[in-house]
Amino acid sequence: MDYPHSSDIIAELSSGKLLLVDSRRRNGLILIKRFHAEFAGPGAAVGGAFDVDSQQVIPVGDFCLVYPESPEARQKAFGIRRHWVRLTEQLTAKPEALERAQMLLTQFEQYFDIQTVAQIPDRALALLIGVFPQTIRQARQSDR
């Protein structure tokens, strides 16, 4: 299912259905919650009871959601979602905010591309790793 608007994705997630970020595409979904954000990459479960509190979503890359094909696919998707959360936690372990921001940008730019990452709002990236949006802006500028 391709979604032209993030409001369509929010409606789908709010319905309580469990979906997966398509594992056959270079894509992901930033789920903005009240005080933080989470990144769900390819193969990760989204929706269900996990994401009913999402206030906004930002699709990244060639975004597509799919339904899990079996209970085993659902279980695997839960594990993949945990994997993406752990990767983000590893970035937040760095005590220096600017270093976290630079590492996040590097990781995203290696997985997606510079143009795709440039389109992601500073606020969304900041919420992923617990820094201010201006720290993301500063990291973007120092990369140039």
mmCIF file of C-alpha atoms in Angstrom:
data_model
loop_
_atom_site.group_PDB
_atom_site.id
_atom_site.type_symbol
_atom_site.label_atom_id
_atom_site.label_comp_id
_atom_site.label_asym_id
_atom_site.label_seq_id
_atom_site.Cartn_x
_atom_site.Cartn_y
_atom_site.Cartn_z
ATOM 1 C CA MET A 1 0.000 0.000 0.000
ATOM 2 C CA ASP A 2 1.524 3.271 -1.085
ATOM 3 C CA TYR A 3 0.473 6.357 0.856
ATOM 4 C CA PRO A 4 0.560 9.767 -0.762
ATOM 5 C CA HIS A 5 -0.159 11.597 2.521
ATOM 6 C CA SER A 6 1.057 11.034 6.067
ATOM 7 C CA SER A 7 -2.535 11.536 7.297
ATOM 8 C CA ASP A 8 -3.457 8.322 5.437
ATOM 9 C CA ILE A 9 -0.678 6.493 7.287
ATOM 10 C CA ILE A 10 -1.798 7.893 10.666
ATOM 11 C CA ALA A 11 -5.373 6.741 9.943
ATOM 12 C CA GLU A 12 -4.100 3.254 9.100
ATOM 13 C CA LEU A 13 -1.963 3.072 12.268
ATOM 14 C CA SER A 14 -4.778 4.424 14.456
ATOM 15 C CA SER A 15 -7.071 1.655 13.236
ATOM 16 C CA GLY A 16 -5.081 -0.819 15.333
ATOM 17 C CA LYS A 17 -4.065 -2.984 12.366
ATOM 18 C CA LEU A 18 -0.567 -4.390 12.425
ATOM 19 C CA LEU A 19 1.399 -3.595 9.274
ATOM 20 C CA LEU A 20 4.985 -3.981 8.144
ATOM 21 C CA VAL A 21 7.351 -1.536 6.512
ATOM 22 C CA ASP A 22 8.035 -3.241 3.168
ATOM 23 C CA SER A 23 11.294 -5.163 3.479
ATOM 24 C CA ARG A 24 11.857 -5.154 -0.281
ATOM 25 C CA ARG A 25 12.296 -1.381 -0.485
ATOM 26 C CA ARG A 26 14.802 1.117 0.876
ATOM 27 C CA ASN A 27 12.301 2.854 3.130
ATOM 28 C CA GLY A 28 11.245 3.545 6.676
ATOM 29 C CA LEU A 29 8.838 5.444 8.862
ATOM 30 C CA ILE A 30 9.594 8.001 11.552
ATOM 31 C CA LEU A 31 6.811 7.803 14.130
ATOM 32 C CA ILE A 32 6.513 11.022 16.119
ATOM 33 C CA LYS A 33 5.118 10.435 19.596
ATOM 34 C CA ARG A 34 4.427 13.024 22.291
ATOM 35 C CA PHE A 35 7.978 13.331 23.652
ATOM 36 C CA HIS A 36 10.114 11.264 21.296
ATOM 37 C CA ALA A 37 10.218 9.625 17.883
ATOM 38 C CA GLU A 38 10.957 6.095 16.716
ATOM 39 C CA PHE A 39 12.311 4.884 13.396
ATOM 40 C CA ALA A 40 10.862 1.724 11.900
ATOM 41 C CA GLY A 41 12.959 0.477 9.007
ATOM 42 C CA PRO A 42 12.357 -2.232 6.406
ATOM 43 C CA GLY A 43 10.636 -5.307 7.815
ATOM 44 C CA ALA A 44 9.589 -3.619 11.058
ATOM 45 C CA ALA A 45 6.112 -3.936 12.532
ATOM 46 C CA VAL A 46 4.122 -0.718 12.822
ATOM 47 C CA GLY A 47 0.633 -0.036 14.038
ATOM 48 C CA GLY A 48 -1.186 -2.409 16.339
ATOM 49 C CA ALA A 49 -1.001 -1.375 19.988
ATOM 50 C CA PHE A 50 2.506 0.107 19.512
ATOM 51 C CA ASP A 51 1.720 3.206 17.555
ATOM 52 C CA VAL A 52 -1.797 4.359 18.416
ATOM 53 C CA ASP A 53 -0.154 7.305 20.218
ATOM 54 C CA SER A 54 1.659 8.501 17.086
ATOM 55 C CA GLN A 55 0.912 12.169 16.495
ATOM 56 C CA GLN A 56 2.668 12.418 13.161
ATOM 57 C CA VAL A 57 4.530 10.143 10.770
ATOM 58 C CA ILE A 58 7.209 10.882 8.229
ATOM 59 C CA PRO A 59 7.689 8.317 5.471
ATOM 60 C CA VAL A 60 11.302 8.058 4.328
ATOM 61 C CA GLY A 61 12.570 6.731 1.018
ATOM 62 C CA ASP A 62 10.474 4.585 -1.321
ATOM 63 C CA PHE A 63 7.819 4.079 1.368
ATOM 64 C CA CYS A 64 5.322 1.236 1.367
ATOM 65 C CA LEU A 65 3.405 -0.708 4.032
ATOM 66 C CA VAL A 66 2.360 -4.345 3.655
ATOM 67 C CA TYR A 67 0.220 -6.741 5.675
ATOM 68 C CA PRO A 68 2.021 -9.588 7.446
ATOM 69 C CA GLU A 69 1.469 -12.823 5.563
ATOM 70 C CA SER A 70 1.531 -15.169 8.563
ATOM 71 C CA PRO A 71 1.898 -15.286 12.347
ATOM 72 C CA GLU A 72 5.592 -16.057 11.781
ATOM 73 C CA ALA A 73 5.952 -12.914 9.658
ATOM 74 C CA ARG A 74 4.352 -10.906 12.481
ATOM 75 C CA GLN A 75 6.810 -12.329 15.027
ATOM 76 C CA LYS A 76 9.764 -11.616 12.764
ATOM 77 C CA ALA A 77 8.509 -8.042 12.257
ATOM 78 C CA PHE A 78 8.331 -7.493 16.031
ATOM 79 C CA GLY A 79 11.968 -8.570 16.298
ATOM 80 C CA ILE A 80 12.971 -6.253 13.465
ATOM 81 C CA ARG A 81 11.179 -3.326 15.149
ATOM 82 C CA ARG A 82 13.149 -4.050 18.348
ATOM 83 C CA HIS A 83 16.328 -4.137 16.252
ATOM 84 C CA TRP A 84 15.660 -0.640 14.856
ATOM 85 C CA VAL A 85 14.933 0.675 18.368
ATOM 86 C CA ARG A 86 18.224 -0.803 19.614
ATOM 87 C CA LEU A 87 20.172 0.809 16.778
ATOM 88 C CA THR A 88 18.716 4.190 17.710
ATOM 89 C CA GLU A 89 19.534 3.568 21.385
ATOM 90 C CA GLN A 90 23.168 2.928 20.446
ATOM 91 C CA LEU A 91 23.300 6.381 18.866
ATOM 92 C CA THR A 92 21.803 8.016 21.960
ATOM 93 C CA ALA A 93 24.461 6.427 24.173
ATOM 94 C CA LYS A 94 26.906 9.107 23.054
ATOM 95 C CA PRO A 95 26.913 11.872 25.698
ATOM 96 C CA GLU A 96 27.711 14.726 23.278
ATOM 97 C CA ALA A 97 24.568 15.987 21.478
ATOM 98 C CA LEU A 98 26.365 17.156 18.328
ATOM 99 C CA GLU A 99 28.153 13.809 18.056
ATOM 100 C CA ARG A 100 24.787 11.984 18.301
ATOM 101 C CA ALA A 101 23.368 14.221 15.598
ATOM 102 C CA GLN A 102 26.338 13.664 13.285
ATOM 103 C CA MET A 103 26.204 9.897 13.817
ATOM 104 C CA LEU A 104 22.476 9.800 13.079
ATOM 105 C CA LEU A 105 22.898 11.805 9.885
ATOM 106 C CA THR A 106 25.784 9.576 8.800
ATOM 107 C CA GLN A 107 23.759 6.415 9.411
ATOM 108 C CA PHE A 108 20.715 7.743 7.557
ATOM 109 C CA GLU A 109 22.815 9.067 4.650
ATOM 110 C CA GLN A 110 24.575 5.707 4.303
ATOM 111 C CA TYR A 111 21.285 3.820 4.236
ATOM 112 C CA PHE A 112 19.212 6.251 2.169
ATOM 113 C CA ASP A 113 20.988 9.081 0.355
ATOM 114 C CA ILE A 114 21.874 12.683 1.105
ATOM 115 C CA GLN A 115 18.911 14.099 -0.838
ATOM 116 C CA THR A 116 16.405 11.886 0.997
ATOM 117 C CA VAL A 117 17.860 12.735 4.414
ATOM 118 C CA ALA A 118 17.868 16.447 3.568
ATOM 119 C CA GLN A 119 14.072 16.271 3.223
ATOM 120 C CA ILE A 120 13.550 14.921 6.762
ATOM 121 C CA PRO A 121 12.648 17.775 9.143
ATOM 122 C CA ASP A 122 15.269 18.632 11.780
ATOM 123 C CA ARG A 123 12.636 18.247 14.514
ATOM 124 C CA ALA A 124 11.899 14.627 13.521
ATOM 125 C CA LEU A 125 15.566 13.646 13.560
ATOM 126 C CA ALA A 126 16.093 15.498 16.846
ATOM 127 C CA LEU A 127 13.245 13.591 18.510
ATOM 128 C CA LEU A 128 14.854 10.288 17.496
ATOM 129 C CA ILE A 129 18.009 10.944 19.528
ATOM 130 C CA GLY A 130 17.015 13.491 22.177
ATOM 131 C CA VAL A 131 18.667 16.642 20.869
ATOM 132 C CA PHE A 132 17.375 20.064 19.878
ATOM 133 C CA PRO A 133 16.450 20.664 16.213
ATOM 134 C CA GLN A 134 19.170 23.318 16.012
ATOM 135 C CA THR A 135 21.730 20.620 16.895
ATOM 136 C CA ILE A 136 20.616 18.649 13.825
ATOM 137 C CA ARG A 137 20.869 21.848 11.757
ATOM 138 C CA GLN A 138 24.384 22.428 13.066
ATOM 139 C CA ALA A 139 25.392 18.833 12.256
ATOM 140 C CA ARG A 140 23.986 19.173 8.729
ATOM 141 C CA GLN A 141 25.988 22.367 8.200
ATOM 142 C CA SER A 142 29.220 20.887 9.546
ATOM 143 C CA ASP A 143 28.855 17.952 7.110
ATOM 144 C CA ARG A 144 29.117 20.314 4.162
#
